[in-house]
Amino acid sequence: MNRTELYAMAQAELDRQQKFRCRLLCCASTPCISSGGTAVYEAVKQAIEAEGLQAEVEAVATGCVGPCSRGPLITVKMEGREDVVYEQVTPEMAARILDKHLRSKPVALDDKMLPADWPFFVKQKKIVLADSGTVDPEKLESYVARGGYTALGHALREMTPEEVCEEIARSGIRGRGGAGYPSGLKWHMVRKAPGEKKYVVANGDEGDPGAYMDRTLMESDPHRVLEGMAIAGYAVGADQGYIYVRGEYPLAAKRLEKAIRAAERRGLLGSRVLDSNFSFRIDIRMGAGAFVCGEETALMASIMGRRGQPVPRPPYPANKGLWGGPTLINNVETFGNIAAIIGNGAEWYASFGTEKSKGAKIFALAGKVNNTGLIEVPIGITLREIVYDIGGGIPGGRAFKAAQTGGPSGGCIPAEYLDTPIDYETLQKLGSIMGSGGLIVMDDQSCMPDVAKFFMEFCMDESCGKCTPCRVGTVQMHRMLDKITNGTATMDDLKRLEELCLMVKESSLCGLGQTAPNPIYSTLRYFRDEYEAHIKDHHCPAGVCQFGAKAV
Amino acid sequence: MPATSPKKADAPGGHPSGDPRYKGIDRVLKRQQYQQDALIEVLTSAQEAFGYLTEDVLIYTARQLKLPFSWVYGVATFYHFFSLKPQGEHSCIVCLGTACYVGKSNEIVEALEKEFNVKAGQTTEDGKLTVTTTRCLGCCGLAPVAVLDNQVLGKELPETTIAKVKAVLAGAPAAPSAAKPQTEEETASA
């Protein structure tokens, strides 16, 4: 396929879509499927058939729309009218939705309708998720009709690899996996690294509890990730890509597999991409359940079929990665941004976000908040806007206590910083990190030492055991936190805990151990009084911890 | 044709026990061209066929990929996904991700442990039910979440989970609608 044929394919699909008077977009991502989305989709298809509307109405199973707690969701798209989104759709509502919109019957459905000016939608800036919720993830044409693969064509024909790297650097995008390393710099490094065979790896491991943006992106818009990877392959001179999908995400793997096959069949991946001299293959590698495999050197070991244990850096993967070749590892979400940057230009992208952190970031909003789900907001938005405008506040009108970002490597942001802008630097100053984007809201019913213990238990379980500080240190830290939360600790224990935190942080081999003490640090920093209440008064201010009779 | 048959017998593959499930492993081995880096893929498909990884399977895989047994064993025990013990007829996985934790999913685990007299990660004595925990299934919007025989249950309470597990053990299909995984397959293939 060449570019003319690509445009023709897009036009043909657009013409086909135009023929329908109405398109019903049913969300088919995991959260909606779990709450009964498949039955709803079937019911919609049946209702269309029963009424003989096949020529006028099309039902499409799309990717994630966003407000996951309100699923299953259906979007009604009609020519010349504003989109209407229905929440908590049941199979029996399918016929009524058709009645209301196509037969113009007065059907009372307003209580299930999400308002058009709902802050959850209005306050977002969707770049990566722009098409998720409208495209059919299992259909290549659907993505092409939205302008898919044109950025790849543009890069292949009108740009040199160096220019592509330069464009990414100018856009100011930083790695979305958590650490925020400037992507352009990394691309340049891999491009310049000497080596015959180079690799591109998309990290879709996402072990952070409370984060699921990578899965949603792979499920909702797989071609966007593939296109980003292909552009990266061209830019750094690689002809082989791997996408490492977490073992718990079978649906994402299935859709990616399907997308890769479809793209290869049409000549958008594989040999001679878009009739150019560039060839690029992508293979899927499934993880098998190990948090540490999110760390890049461990991830590479896992791709090569070994135990996912990290190795010391340098040499960095950019110089010596998979099978010794230079390897570009980026997060799936980073690759999701690439097509938009090449397509719209670096300046366009750099116009969003703050001085040092450009673009938008996807967050998985969860915990004690009214609207949970997936949001993409410009970097620099305040936490208050996320929690109260987009999230709709705390259920039951309770008080906001803290937001936990960055999973087990992150920290908590207390209520007094609700109005600080969220970007890489600010979060770091507050003792937290952006992380992959999990954002868990906690109300006054959460006990902070208990939260720290929860994360320490996670790190203890997930430590790969290669280096001693992490293997032994996390167990000891967990033991001390356990003593604190059951009321048998002394102030001396707290002091030793802090010393141990510093030791583990300074001497661990990889990111898992280095960041494992972060939840303790940040809860100690803002909620020290809670720790002291546990130790001195044997009292849990949040009423979570059980002390029993043994407290002395 | 006759020329190929002795070759087939010599070719790597074919377990002496003649267990047909080894054929599935052979297929994966062949598709991966006996590449040693495909170890995790081979083990994954072996676990799908056998339900868990028997010692025989590990030895067989090691031989076929020409890897030391310790290497294969090391990989099989490193990843949480692999199990070296037989699993129960039914499984109930409770999510212990942060959002579920904030929603008190640990109480669900405790209730299950008490009700069915089994520790998390183990199988009941009659081999009917395996209770396990996992770190985040990514259904945080529905927290707390449990998975009963591949059926995701959202917004759970200890009582509701126990009731659903009991129903499944009594022979009922996994709630709320057992047809779901099937229809999902159908829509995918359609």
XYZ file of C-alpha atoms in Angstrom:
742
model
C 0.000 0.000 0.000
C 1.216 3.506 -0.742
C -0.012 6.821 0.548
C -2.586 7.353 -2.205
C -4.137 4.034 -1.406
C -4.100 4.948 2.261
C -6.061 8.122 1.571
C -8.448 6.184 -0.631
C -9.034 3.703 2.153
C -9.762 6.513 4.606
C -12.177 8.136 2.169
C -13.982 4.874 1.488
C -14.482 4.258 5.184
C -15.693 7.837 5.759
C -18.186 7.448 2.911
C -19.401 4.213 4.413
C -19.896 5.829 7.802
C -21.740 8.758 6.266
C -24.346 6.423 4.847
C -25.658 5.737 8.322
C -28.118 8.154 9.827
C -27.058 7.180 13.289
C -24.084 5.383 14.825
C -24.285 3.803 18.229
C -20.875 3.566 19.837
C -20.845 0.952 22.583
C -17.861 1.002 24.897
C -16.081 -2.364 24.789
C -13.124 -1.863 27.091
C -12.551 -4.112 30.076
C -14.344 -2.029 32.748
C -17.474 -1.727 30.624
C -17.358 -5.397 29.619
C -17.054 -6.309 33.291
C -20.194 -4.376 34.066
C -22.148 -6.073 31.296
C -21.116 -4.189 28.161
C -21.091 -7.222 25.892
C -24.723 -8.032 26.612
C -25.614 -4.408 25.895
C -23.781 -4.475 22.585
C -25.588 -7.664 21.595
C -28.918 -6.158 22.612
C -28.253 -3.065 20.509
C -27.424 -5.187 17.479
C -30.542 -7.272 18.009
C -32.729 -4.202 18.401
C -31.387 -2.777 15.160
C -32.119 -6.018 13.358
C -35.541 -6.431 14.928
C -36.583 -3.025 13.712
C -35.017 -3.511 10.303
C -32.736 -0.513 10.626
C -29.514 -2.141 9.418
C -29.176 0.301 6.530
C -29.604 3.359 8.692
C -28.019 2.513 12.002
C -24.677 0.998 12.830
C -23.586 -0.401 16.176
C -19.850 -0.183 16.817
C -17.880 -1.707 19.676
C -15.353 0.997 20.532
C -12.656 1.636 23.076
C -12.837 3.385 26.407
C -14.901 6.561 26.780
C -13.593 7.489 30.220
C -16.037 7.420 33.125
C -15.513 3.732 33.898
C -17.570 3.598 37.087
C -20.640 4.573 35.079
C -20.402 1.873 32.450
C -21.640 0.350 30.268
C -21.672 3.480 28.134
C -23.268 4.156 24.781
C -22.627 7.234 22.649
C -25.261 8.172 20.094
C -23.742 9.942 17.104
C -26.170 11.546 14.666
C -25.580 13.782 11.698
C -26.065 17.417 12.628
C -26.726 16.776 16.310
C -24.600 16.792 19.388
C -23.390 13.469 20.691
C -25.395 12.008 23.526
C -23.750 9.713 26.079
C -25.803 7.260 28.110
C -24.488 5.742 31.317
C -25.270 2.442 33.039
C -27.047 1.123 29.991
C -28.918 -2.133 30.408
C -29.797 -4.471 27.527
C -33.476 -3.542 27.767
C -32.618 0.131 27.263
C -31.254 -0.566 23.785
C -34.626 -0.516 22.046
C -35.678 2.564 23.954
C -32.581 4.451 22.854
C -33.401 3.614 19.251
C -37.004 4.744 19.783
C -35.934 8.033 21.240
C -33.381 8.977 18.632
C -34.724 7.431 15.437
C -38.434 7.305 15.941
C -38.449 10.564 17.928
C -40.743 8.940 20.448
C -40.950 10.641 23.823
C -39.004 8.131 25.899
C -37.849 9.124 29.341
C -34.144 8.402 29.379
C -32.852 11.726 30.639
C -31.763 10.359 33.977
C -29.262 8.095 32.211
C -27.947 10.852 29.973
C -24.652 12.472 30.811
C -24.855 16.257 30.422
C -22.969 17.678 27.445
C -21.187 20.219 29.621
C -20.233 17.661 32.244
C -16.906 18.826 33.731
C -15.577 15.279 33.440
C -15.447 15.731 29.664
C -15.032 19.490 29.336
C -11.965 19.838 31.541
C -9.959 17.234 29.655
C -7.522 17.677 26.797
C -7.433 14.499 24.811
C -4.382 13.883 22.658
C -3.592 10.206 23.073
C -7.162 9.262 23.871
C -8.599 11.530 21.161
C -9.962 8.638 19.134
C -10.495 6.112 21.856
C -14.227 5.846 22.295
C -14.948 6.541 18.640
C -12.789 4.113 16.688
C -13.369 0.404 16.476
C -10.136 -1.064 17.875
C -10.527 -4.251 15.861
C -10.873 -2.499 12.538
C -7.948 -0.944 10.714
C -10.176 1.126 8.404
C -11.747 2.819 11.371
C -8.357 4.113 12.540
C -7.255 5.058 9.041
C -10.451 7.071 8.566
C -9.436 9.192 11.582
C -6.165 10.048 9.846
C -4.223 7.048 11.047
C -0.855 6.147 9.526
C -0.609 9.484 7.704
C 1.979 10.638 10.240
C 4.012 7.520 9.479
C 3.727 8.241 5.757
C 4.776 11.834 6.335
C 7.800 10.790 8.384
C 8.892 8.173 5.844
C 8.616 10.421 2.802
C 9.314 13.940 3.948
C 11.602 13.600 6.924
C 15.007 12.110 7.602
C 15.402 9.963 10.723
C 17.358 12.783 12.305
C 14.558 15.240 11.654
C 12.054 12.907 13.282
C 14.195 12.692 16.416
C 14.603 16.453 16.346
C 10.851 16.967 16.065
C 10.265 14.744 19.096
C 12.938 16.621 21.020
C 11.415 19.999 20.144
C 7.965 18.886 21.232
C 9.343 18.589 24.748
C 7.602 15.300 25.444
C 8.938 13.404 28.432
C 8.690 9.677 29.007
C 5.265 8.790 30.288
C 6.404 5.737 32.213
C 7.102 7.785 35.291
C 10.641 9.076 35.464
C 10.007 11.731 32.839
C 13.239 11.372 30.886
C 13.126 13.587 27.763
C 12.096 11.266 24.934
C 13.870 13.210 22.183
C 17.181 12.808 23.970
C 16.689 9.065 24.263
C 15.786 8.743 20.587
C 18.900 10.670 19.557
C 21.024 8.420 21.758
C 19.686 5.239 20.186
C 19.969 6.677 16.690
C 23.620 7.562 17.214
C 24.515 4.354 19.059
C 26.683 2.066 16.930
C 25.144 -1.289 16.187
C 23.885 -3.359 13.281
C 20.604 -4.460 14.755
C 18.522 -2.087 16.832
C 15.252 -2.658 18.638
C 12.226 -0.670 19.708
C 10.371 -1.823 22.802
C 7.027 -0.592 24.052
C 6.634 -1.091 27.762
C 3.050 -2.129 28.445
C 3.779 -3.942 31.672
C 2.068 -1.464 33.966
C 2.357 -3.262 37.277
C 1.396 -0.252 39.378
C -1.725 -1.046 41.310
C -4.354 1.529 40.493
C -3.072 2.357 37.025
C -4.605 1.094 33.820
C -4.000 3.696 31.127
C -1.619 1.535 29.144
C -4.099 -1.285 29.019
C -6.880 1.040 27.947
C -4.744 2.563 25.231
C -3.715 -0.848 23.892
C -7.300 -2.027 24.005
C -8.953 1.083 22.643
C -6.573 2.308 20.006
C -3.916 -0.333 19.278
C -2.958 1.085 15.886
C -1.947 4.385 17.460
C 0.677 2.556 19.518
C 1.855 0.568 16.498
C 2.150 3.693 14.371
C 4.167 5.417 17.107
C 6.472 2.416 17.317
C 6.946 2.316 13.554
C 7.857 6.004 13.483
C 10.316 5.358 16.309
C 11.764 2.425 14.394
C 12.347 4.623 11.369
C 13.836 7.400 13.503
C 16.351 5.249 15.354
C 17.070 2.767 12.574
C 15.425 -0.340 14.014
C 13.568 -2.966 12.040
C 12.218 -5.006 14.940
C 9.854 -3.929 17.681
C 8.497 -5.700 20.706
C 5.451 -4.770 22.659
C 5.556 -6.184 26.148
C 2.024 -6.683 27.433
C 1.248 -7.482 31.026
C -0.012 -11.028 31.522
C -3.216 -9.844 33.176
C -4.293 -8.068 29.990
C -5.401 -10.784 27.562
C -7.896 -8.541 25.774
C -5.216 -5.944 25.057
C -2.938 -8.654 23.657
C -5.706 -10.060 21.498
C -6.551 -6.679 19.995
C -2.898 -5.808 19.433
C -2.337 -9.135 17.726
C -5.278 -8.488 15.458
C -4.092 -4.961 14.742
C -0.577 -6.125 13.867
C -1.937 -8.758 11.475
C -4.236 -6.234 9.791
C -1.472 -3.656 9.422
C 0.929 -6.242 8.029
C -1.615 -7.434 5.491
C -2.074 -3.893 4.180
C 1.637 -3.113 4.082
C 1.552 -0.636 6.947
C 3.939 -2.822 8.923
C 6.262 -5.600 7.869
C 8.552 -5.277 4.909
C 8.605 -2.128 2.792
C 6.215 -0.087 4.891
C 4.031 2.143 2.707
C 6.167 1.275 -0.326
C 9.287 2.776 1.173
C 12.606 1.093 1.899
C 11.804 0.906 5.573
C 10.814 -2.446 7.092
C 9.466 -2.895 10.564
C 8.121 -5.951 12.321
C 6.360 -5.896 15.694
C 6.004 -8.919 17.957
C 4.026 -9.226 21.147
C 5.612 -10.577 24.272
C 3.356 -11.466 27.175
C 4.473 -10.844 30.704
C 3.829 -13.486 33.308
C 3.182 -11.450 36.387
C 6.167 -9.658 37.849
C 6.073 -6.013 38.853
C 9.831 -5.674 38.506
C 9.514 -6.311 34.752
C 8.367 -2.715 34.386
C 11.996 -1.802 35.032
C 13.700 -1.585 31.664
C 16.615 -3.948 32.169
C 14.344 -6.526 33.844
C 11.843 -6.126 31.030
C 14.525 -6.887 28.467
C 15.547 -9.996 30.386
C 11.926 -11.102 30.343
C 11.619 -10.509 26.595
C 14.617 -12.749 26.149
C 12.833 -15.458 28.131
C 14.762 -15.195 31.372
C 13.927 -14.345 34.942
C 12.976 -10.688 35.025
C 15.863 -9.475 37.128
C 17.480 -6.106 36.537
C 21.148 -5.586 35.743
C 23.215 -2.560 36.748
C 23.236 0.408 34.394
C 25.300 1.689 32.591
C 25.508 0.374 29.944
C 22.095 1.816 29.255
C 19.698 0.008 26.925
C 20.201 2.835 24.466
C 23.709 1.462 23.924
C 23.439 -2.167 24.885
C 19.996 -3.645 25.247
C 18.229 -6.641 23.768
C 20.769 -9.215 22.601
C 23.420 -6.538 22.968
C 21.900 -4.196 20.392
C 20.931 -0.571 21.033
C 17.340 -0.567 22.248
C 14.793 2.185 22.537
C 12.408 1.531 25.412
C 9.450 3.833 25.871
C 6.161 3.488 27.621
C 3.104 2.588 25.562
C 1.596 5.975 26.340
C 4.704 7.749 25.033
C 4.332 5.928 21.726
C 0.667 6.935 21.746
C 1.749 10.579 21.539
C 4.166 10.193 18.640
C 1.715 10.131 15.728
C 0.019 13.271 17.049
C 3.351 15.079 17.381
C 4.547 14.195 13.873
C 1.095 14.833 12.405
C 0.452 18.202 14.041
C 3.992 19.416 14.575
C 6.139 19.921 17.640
C 4.916 23.496 18.229
C 1.316 22.346 18.449
C 2.226 19.771 21.043
C 4.431 22.121 23.013
C 1.547 24.576 23.334
C -0.011 22.310 25.976
C 1.345 21.830 29.439
C 3.818 23.849 31.464
C 7.228 25.356 30.827
C 9.157 22.148 31.502
C 6.463 19.486 31.090
C 4.687 19.539 27.758
C 1.532 17.931 26.528
C -1.166 16.062 28.363
C -1.046 13.097 30.704
C -3.484 10.272 31.216
C -4.469 9.564 34.789
C -6.447 6.675 36.155
C -8.633 8.370 38.706
C -9.813 5.939 41.365
C -10.473 5.543 45.044
C -12.858 7.654 47.103
C -14.119 9.932 44.374
C -17.509 10.132 42.712
C -16.478 9.778 39.071
C -13.735 7.253 38.651
C -12.256 6.520 35.289
C -9.621 7.431 32.789
C -8.853 11.074 32.135
C -6.364 12.903 29.982
C -5.603 16.379 31.245
C -3.070 19.032 30.248
C -0.016 18.873 32.484
C -0.177 21.728 34.980
C -3.817 21.264 35.941
C -4.379 21.504 39.685
C -5.261 18.556 41.847
C -8.406 20.365 42.978
C -9.667 20.535 39.416
C -9.070 16.818 38.989
C -10.653 15.739 42.248
C -13.536 18.173 42.521
C -14.391 19.205 38.949
C -13.566 16.103 36.960
C -13.924 13.612 39.776
C -17.040 15.259 41.172
C -15.776 15.367 44.751
C -15.653 12.796 47.532
C -18.646 10.502 48.090
C -20.774 11.333 51.088
C -19.299 14.831 51.296
C -16.348 13.572 53.335
C -13.063 15.432 53.602
C -10.253 14.954 51.090
C -7.226 13.615 52.906
C -4.620 12.785 50.301
C -4.087 11.716 46.718
C -1.642 8.904 46.116
C 0.212 9.184 42.822
C 2.809 6.980 41.212
C 1.871 3.694 42.868
C 4.394 1.978 45.131
C 7.172 4.263 43.874
C 5.204 7.409 44.531
C 3.850 9.313 47.432
C 0.894 11.169 48.824
C -0.179 14.726 48.185
C -2.037 16.112 51.202
C -4.974 18.508 51.148
C -2.884 21.670 51.608
C -1.408 21.194 48.132
C -4.708 20.808 46.340
C -4.035 23.955 44.354
C -0.526 23.244 43.155
C -0.201 22.431 39.475
C 0.564 18.817 38.634
C 3.763 18.459 36.651
C 6.953 16.433 36.970
C 8.914 19.014 38.971
C 6.191 20.026 41.393
C 5.301 16.477 42.225
C 8.927 15.696 42.854
C 9.201 18.657 45.196
C 6.192 17.361 47.097
C 7.912 14.009 47.529
C 5.784 12.160 45.035
C 6.126 11.334 41.360
C 3.970 11.447 38.279
C 4.538 7.738 37.844
C 2.637 5.979 35.182
C -0.421 7.953 36.212
C -2.400 6.165 38.879
C -4.175 8.698 41.036
C -5.946 7.287 44.066
C -8.017 9.638 46.156
C -8.293 8.916 49.852
C -10.721 10.386 52.343
C -10.470 10.684 56.106
C -11.232 6.980 56.530
C -7.761 6.015 55.315
C -4.980 5.506 57.816
C -1.653 6.656 56.411
C 0.715 4.254 58.237
C -1.602 1.503 57.057
C -1.365 2.779 53.472
C 2.420 2.809 53.751
C 2.285 -0.751 55.038
C 0.115 -1.747 52.108
C 2.673 -0.458 49.611
C 5.543 -1.994 51.536
C 3.811 -5.361 51.443
C 3.541 -4.922 47.694
C 7.243 -4.112 47.302
C 8.170 -6.979 49.602
C 6.182 -9.429 47.481
C 7.462 -8.051 44.223
C 11.133 -7.651 45.048
C 12.985 -9.905 42.630
C 15.490 -10.850 45.301
C 18.635 -10.092 43.371
C 20.056 -7.378 45.622
C 20.105 -7.608 49.389
C 18.977 -4.098 50.394
C 15.711 -4.556 48.550
C 15.120 -8.212 49.382
C 15.854 -7.907 53.096
C 15.138 -4.226 53.609
C 11.566 -4.303 52.378
C 10.763 -7.213 54.689
C 12.192 -5.370 57.670
C 10.413 -2.148 56.786
C 7.172 -4.051 56.482
C 7.763 -5.637 59.871
C 8.348 -2.259 61.501
C 5.248 -0.780 59.896
C 3.315 -3.770 61.101
C 4.518 -3.071 64.630
C 3.447 0.537 64.300
C -0.027 -0.320 63.070
C -0.616 -2.930 65.748
C 0.568 -0.622 68.477
C 3.692 -2.434 69.650
C 6.286 -0.054 68.222
C 8.383 2.455 70.104
C 9.721 5.817 68.933
C 13.052 4.077 68.591
C 11.526 1.831 65.938
C 10.385 4.859 63.998
C 13.914 6.236 64.016
C 15.334 2.955 62.825
C 12.673 2.772 60.145
C 13.817 6.111 58.783
C 17.443 4.998 58.754
C 16.510 1.826 56.961
C 14.522 3.783 54.375
C 17.591 5.832 53.546
C 19.773 2.747 53.291
C 17.396 0.897 50.948
C 16.924 3.981 48.809
C 20.658 4.594 48.437
C 21.889 1.076 47.915
C 19.283 -0.807 45.877
C 20.091 -1.972 42.382
C 17.023 -0.858 40.452
C 14.088 1.486 40.627
C 11.934 -0.902 42.613
C 14.169 -0.817 45.661
C 15.278 2.765 45.208
C 11.720 4.007 45.319
C 10.237 1.458 47.723
C 10.638 3.756 50.747
C 8.851 6.649 49.016
C 5.376 5.930 50.409
C 6.887 5.867 53.915
C 8.825 9.069 53.342
C 5.872 10.994 52.044
C 3.402 9.771 54.650
C 5.945 10.556 57.371
C 6.479 13.980 55.901
C 2.837 15.007 55.952
C 1.234 12.706 58.490
C 3.917 12.237 61.126
C 1.353 12.962 63.809
C -0.543 9.844 62.769
C 2.531 7.692 63.196
C 3.133 9.232 66.595
C -0.483 8.747 67.603
C -0.115 5.064 66.791
C 3.102 4.701 68.732
C 2.553 6.975 71.724
C -1.197 6.909 72.240
C -2.025 3.528 70.710
C -4.722 5.309 68.813
C -5.511 5.218 65.099
C -6.982 8.604 64.139
C -8.734 7.101 61.102
C -10.075 4.169 63.067
C -8.589 1.574 60.738
C -5.965 -0.191 62.830
C -6.924 -2.758 65.447
C -4.663 -2.695 68.480
C -5.958 -5.500 70.617
C -4.946 -6.033 74.202
C -1.230 -6.493 73.672
C -0.480 -2.784 73.428
C 1.592 -1.775 76.424
C 5.274 -39.504 2.025
C 6.987 -42.561 3.512
C 10.225 -40.621 3.634
C 8.775 -38.127 6.057
C 7.447 -40.566 8.595
C 10.753 -41.765 10.083
C 11.901 -38.171 10.166
C 8.858 -37.261 12.174
C 9.702 -39.893 14.746
C 13.225 -38.538 15.059
C 12.182 -34.915 15.120
C 12.174 -33.217 18.512
C 8.722 -33.498 19.987
C 6.375 -36.215 20.953
C 6.394 -37.144 24.608
C 6.958 -40.847 25.406
C 3.817 -40.899 27.528
C 1.793 -40.130 24.405
C -0.222 -37.567 26.344
C -1.997 -35.510 23.656
C -1.495 -32.336 25.637
C 2.204 -32.425 24.786
C 1.251 -32.002 21.142
C 0.033 -28.499 21.982
C 3.415 -27.700 23.501
C 5.119 -29.093 20.406
C 3.063 -26.813 18.219
C 4.163 -23.750 20.179
C 7.764 -24.951 20.151
C 7.660 -25.321 16.419
C 6.000 -21.957 15.887
C 8.737 -20.355 17.989
C 11.352 -22.325 16.027
C 12.774 -23.821 19.249
C 14.165 -20.404 20.183
C 15.367 -20.375 23.753
C 13.952 -16.888 24.308
C 10.449 -18.285 23.761
C 10.576 -20.101 27.093
C 7.897 -17.970 28.744
C 5.546 -18.435 25.783
C 6.047 -22.205 25.903
C 5.427 -22.358 29.637
C 2.334 -20.190 29.291
C 0.776 -22.495 26.737
C 1.828 -25.553 28.744
C 0.067 -24.153 31.781
C -3.039 -23.527 29.701
C -3.035 -27.162 28.566
C -2.225 -28.800 31.897
C -3.717 -26.297 34.343
C -0.366 -26.092 36.116
C 3.248 -26.920 35.413
C 4.102 -30.498 36.311
C 7.697 -31.530 36.795
C 7.425 -33.599 33.632
C 6.396 -30.563 31.622
C 9.338 -28.584 32.942
C 11.776 -31.379 32.124
C 10.262 -31.805 28.683
C 10.448 -28.067 27.969
C 14.049 -27.915 29.150
C 15.024 -30.812 26.864
C 13.256 -29.400 23.841
C 14.744 -25.937 24.226
C 18.158 -27.373 25.205
C 18.158 -25.331 28.384
C 19.378 -26.473 31.796
C 16.513 -27.643 33.989
C 17.521 -25.161 36.691
C 17.041 -22.357 34.196
C 13.508 -23.481 33.308
C 12.658 -24.080 36.952
C 14.033 -20.652 37.830
C 11.813 -18.946 35.299
C 8.756 -20.997 36.233
C 9.082 -20.068 39.892
C 9.958 -16.418 39.290
C 6.726 -15.322 37.669
C 3.483 -15.235 39.629
C 1.507 -16.465 36.672
C 3.029 -19.931 36.755
C 1.873 -22.455 39.265
C 3.616 -25.706 40.152
C 0.640 -26.976 42.122
C -2.683 -28.271 40.815
C -5.423 -25.672 40.797
C -8.974 -26.077 42.009
C -11.944 -26.669 39.764
C -13.089 -23.110 40.337
C -11.010 -20.058 41.057
C -11.756 -16.871 42.896
C -9.182 -14.119 42.522
C -9.530 -11.057 44.706
C -7.857 -7.859 43.563
C -5.605 -6.169 46.115
C -4.719 -3.115 44.064
C -4.676 0.289 45.701
C -8.190 1.265 44.684
C -9.584 -2.071 45.845
C -7.538 -1.803 49.018
C -9.040 1.624 49.732
C -12.397 -0.061 49.111
C -11.524 -2.720 51.717
C -10.985 -5.765 49.544
C -8.828 -7.343 52.272
C -12.039 -7.933 54.183
C -13.321 -9.965 51.241
C -10.193 -12.132 51.315
C -10.519 -12.666 55.050
C -14.171 -13.586 54.702
C -13.404 -16.074 51.937
C -10.583 -17.626 53.923
C -12.851 -18.080 56.894
C -15.852 -19.315 54.973
C -14.076 -21.921 52.878
C -11.327 -22.752 55.343
C -8.498 -22.035 52.939
C -5.549 -19.654 52.930
C -5.188 -17.172 50.076
C -3.079 -18.786 47.371
C -4.245 -22.300 48.229
C -6.871 -24.763 47.140
C -9.557 -26.290 49.312
C -9.002 -29.894 50.398
C -11.662 -31.243 48.085
C -9.964 -29.508 45.167
C -13.028 -27.467 44.341
C -11.923 -23.907 44.915
C -8.691 -21.952 44.676
C -8.621 -18.579 46.374
C -5.890 -16.233 45.210
C -5.115 -12.557 45.277
C -3.716 -10.364 42.556
C -2.257 -6.899 42.308
C -4.590 -4.740 40.304
C -6.662 -6.003 37.421
C -7.111 -2.476 36.163
C -10.827 -2.342 36.846
C -10.302 0.357 39.451
C -13.565 2.069 38.542
C -15.434 -0.962 39.851
C -13.368 -1.422 43.000
C -13.339 -3.662 44.940
C -13.088 -6.324 42.265
C -13.010 -10.113 42.316
C -12.746 -12.558 39.433
C -14.752 -15.747 39.693
C -14.001 -18.288 36.959
C -12.919 -15.526 34.540
C -16.017 -13.500 35.315
C -15.180 -10.061 36.682
C -17.343 -9.045 39.623
C -17.329 -5.364 40.532
C -18.311 -3.334 43.605
C -18.159 -6.396 45.832
C -18.855 -6.861 49.520
C -17.687 -9.876 51.553
C -21.236 -11.246 51.707
C -21.970 -10.868 47.993
C -18.708 -12.540 46.989
C -19.288 -15.488 49.297
C -22.830 -15.884 47.994
C -21.597 -15.923 44.390
C -18.779 -18.362 45.125
C -21.238 -20.665 46.883
C -23.553 -20.516 43.893
C -20.720 -21.479 41.545
C -19.630 -24.331 43.813
C -23.197 -25.566 43.834
C -22.998 -25.901 40.085
C -24.526 -22.653 38.910
C -22.762 -20.841 36.073
C -20.611 -17.897 37.113
C -22.786 -14.905 37.886
C -24.097 -12.484 36.614
C -24.333 -13.858 33.071
C -22.360 -16.901 32.135
C -22.813 -16.418 28.421
C -20.622 -13.351 28.424
C -17.182 -14.757 27.628
C -18.725 -16.776 24.841
C -20.511 -13.884 23.233
C -17.317 -11.896 23.497
C -15.562 -14.557 21.462
C -18.338 -14.500 18.937
C -18.227 -10.768 18.471
C -14.477 -10.952 18.122
C -14.598 -13.578 15.426
C -17.536 -11.962 13.642
